[in-house]
mmCIF file of C-alpha atoms in Angstrom:
data_model
loop_
_atom_site.group_PDB
_atom_site.id
_atom_site.type_symbol
_atom_site.label_atom_id
_atom_site.label_comp_id
_atom_site.label_asym_id
_atom_site.label_seq_id
_atom_site.Cartn_x
_atom_site.Cartn_y
_atom_site.Cartn_z
ATOM 1 C CA UNK A 98 120.695 138.175 102.607
ATOM 2 C CA UNK A 99 120.670 137.958 98.806
ATOM 3 C CA UNK A 100 123.570 135.519 98.939
ATOM 4 C CA UNK A 101 121.698 133.240 101.361
ATOM 5 C CA UNK A 102 118.603 133.318 99.158
ATOM 6 C CA UNK A 103 120.574 132.423 96.049
ATOM 7 C CA UNK A 104 122.245 129.475 97.802
ATOM 8 C CA UNK A 105 119.008 128.094 99.255
ATOM 9 C CA UNK A 106 117.051 125.813 96.894
ATOM 10 C CA UNK A 107 113.923 127.432 95.542
ATOM 11 C CA UNK A 108 110.705 125.708 96.609
ATOM 12 C CA UNK A 109 107.722 126.002 94.320
ATOM 13 C CA UNK A 110 104.382 126.209 96.124
ATOM 14 C CA UNK A 111 102.222 123.154 95.509
ATOM 15 C CA UNK A 112 98.791 123.425 93.894
ATOM 16 C CA UNK A 113 97.101 121.846 96.919
ATOM 17 C CA UNK A 114 98.606 124.413 99.267
ATOM 18 C CA UNK A 115 100.335 121.786 101.408
ATOM 19 C CA UNK A 116 103.979 120.885 101.536
ATOM 20 C CA UNK A 117 105.657 120.224 98.188
ATOM 21 C CA UNK A 118 105.917 116.617 97.029
ATOM 22 C CA UNK A 119 109.245 114.951 97.794
ATOM 23 C CA UNK A 120 111.522 114.577 94.820
ATOM 24 C CA UNK A 121 112.060 111.097 93.446
ATOM 25 C CA UNK A 122 115.681 110.096 93.500
ATOM 26 C CA UNK A 123 116.758 107.675 90.773
ATOM 27 C CA UNK A 124 119.650 105.326 91.507
ATOM 28 C CA UNK A 125 122.706 106.179 89.485
ATOM 29 C CA UNK A 126 124.290 103.323 87.569
ATOM 30 C CA UNK A 127 127.964 102.981 88.321
ATOM 31 C CA UNK A 128 130.154 102.974 85.239
ATOM 32 C CA UNK A 129 131.986 99.759 84.423
ATOM 33 C CA UNK A 130 135.530 99.650 85.642
ATOM 34 C CA UNK A 131 138.287 99.683 83.069
ATOM 35 C CA UNK A 132 139.145 96.172 81.929
ATOM 36 C CA UNK A 133 135.801 94.634 82.974
ATOM 37 C CA UNK A 134 133.441 93.313 80.337
ATOM 38 C CA UNK A 135 129.743 94.189 80.616
ATOM 39 C CA UNK A 136 127.505 91.331 81.778
ATOM 40 C CA UNK A 137 126.571 88.996 78.928
ATOM 41 C CA UNK A 138 122.958 88.746 77.798
ATOM 42 C CA UNK A 139 121.236 85.449 78.519
ATOM 43 C CA UNK A 140 120.719 83.504 75.290
ATOM 44 C CA UNK A 141 117.122 82.566 74.503
ATOM 45 C CA UNK A 142 116.339 78.913 73.948
ATOM 46 C CA UNK A 143 115.430 77.654 70.489
ATOM 47 C CA UNK A 144 111.755 77.110 71.283
ATOM 48 C CA UNK A 145 111.273 80.786 72.187
ATOM 49 C CA UNK A 146 113.365 82.103 69.301
ATOM 50 C CA UNK A 147 111.120 80.163 66.883
ATOM 51 C CA UNK A 148 107.824 80.745 68.707
ATOM 52 C CA UNK A 149 106.627 83.167 66.026
ATOM 53 C CA UNK A 150 106.566 80.170 63.643
ATOM 54 C CA UNK A 151 104.850 77.458 65.697
ATOM 55 C CA UNK A 152 102.775 79.446 68.225
ATOM 56 C CA UNK A 153 100.039 80.517 65.732
ATOM 57 C CA UNK A 154 99.598 76.883 64.659
ATOM 58 C CA UNK A 155 99.316 75.766 68.260
ATOM 59 C CA UNK A 156 96.754 78.471 69.038
ATOM 60 C CA UNK A 157 94.794 77.552 65.902
ATOM 61 C CA UNK A 158 94.840 73.866 66.815
ATOM 62 C CA UNK A 159 93.425 74.482 70.282
ATOM 63 C CA UNK A 160 90.904 76.979 68.934
ATOM 64 C CA UNK A 161 89.634 74.494 66.380
ATOM 65 C CA UNK A 162 89.523 71.711 68.993
ATOM 66 C CA UNK A 163 87.407 73.976 71.202
ATOM 67 C CA UNK A 164 85.002 74.808 68.374
ATOM 68 C CA UNK A 165 84.761 71.168 67.263
ATOM 69 C CA UNK A 166 84.463 69.349 70.593
ATOM 70 C CA UNK A 167 83.911 71.615 73.611
ATOM 71 C CA UNK A 168 81.450 74.192 72.253
ATOM 72 C CA UNK A 169 78.946 71.591 70.925
ATOM 73 C CA UNK A 170 79.018 69.822 74.299
ATOM 74 C CA UNK A 171 78.334 73.126 76.076
ATOM 75 C CA UNK A 172 75.505 74.014 73.677
ATOM 76 C CA UNK A 173 73.948 70.557 74.057
ATOM 77 C CA UNK A 174 74.044 70.699 77.862
ATOM 78 C CA UNK A 175 71.779 73.720 78.123
#
């Protein structure tokens, strides 16, 4: 009897009193075979590698255009 209890997986009682939640099984990544190279990373295009330079200027341009042209038209309409 003690041997059967030690071989059986222990089930912790759930807080709600119902059946315990099913365990989540994560897929196991298969190791790369010998001689195979890992998949290459996709190279980013130039416009996204340099976005930290030009994106703030673009955002500022559209923000200023909104404040200069669109907002006065909206304020004048009401």
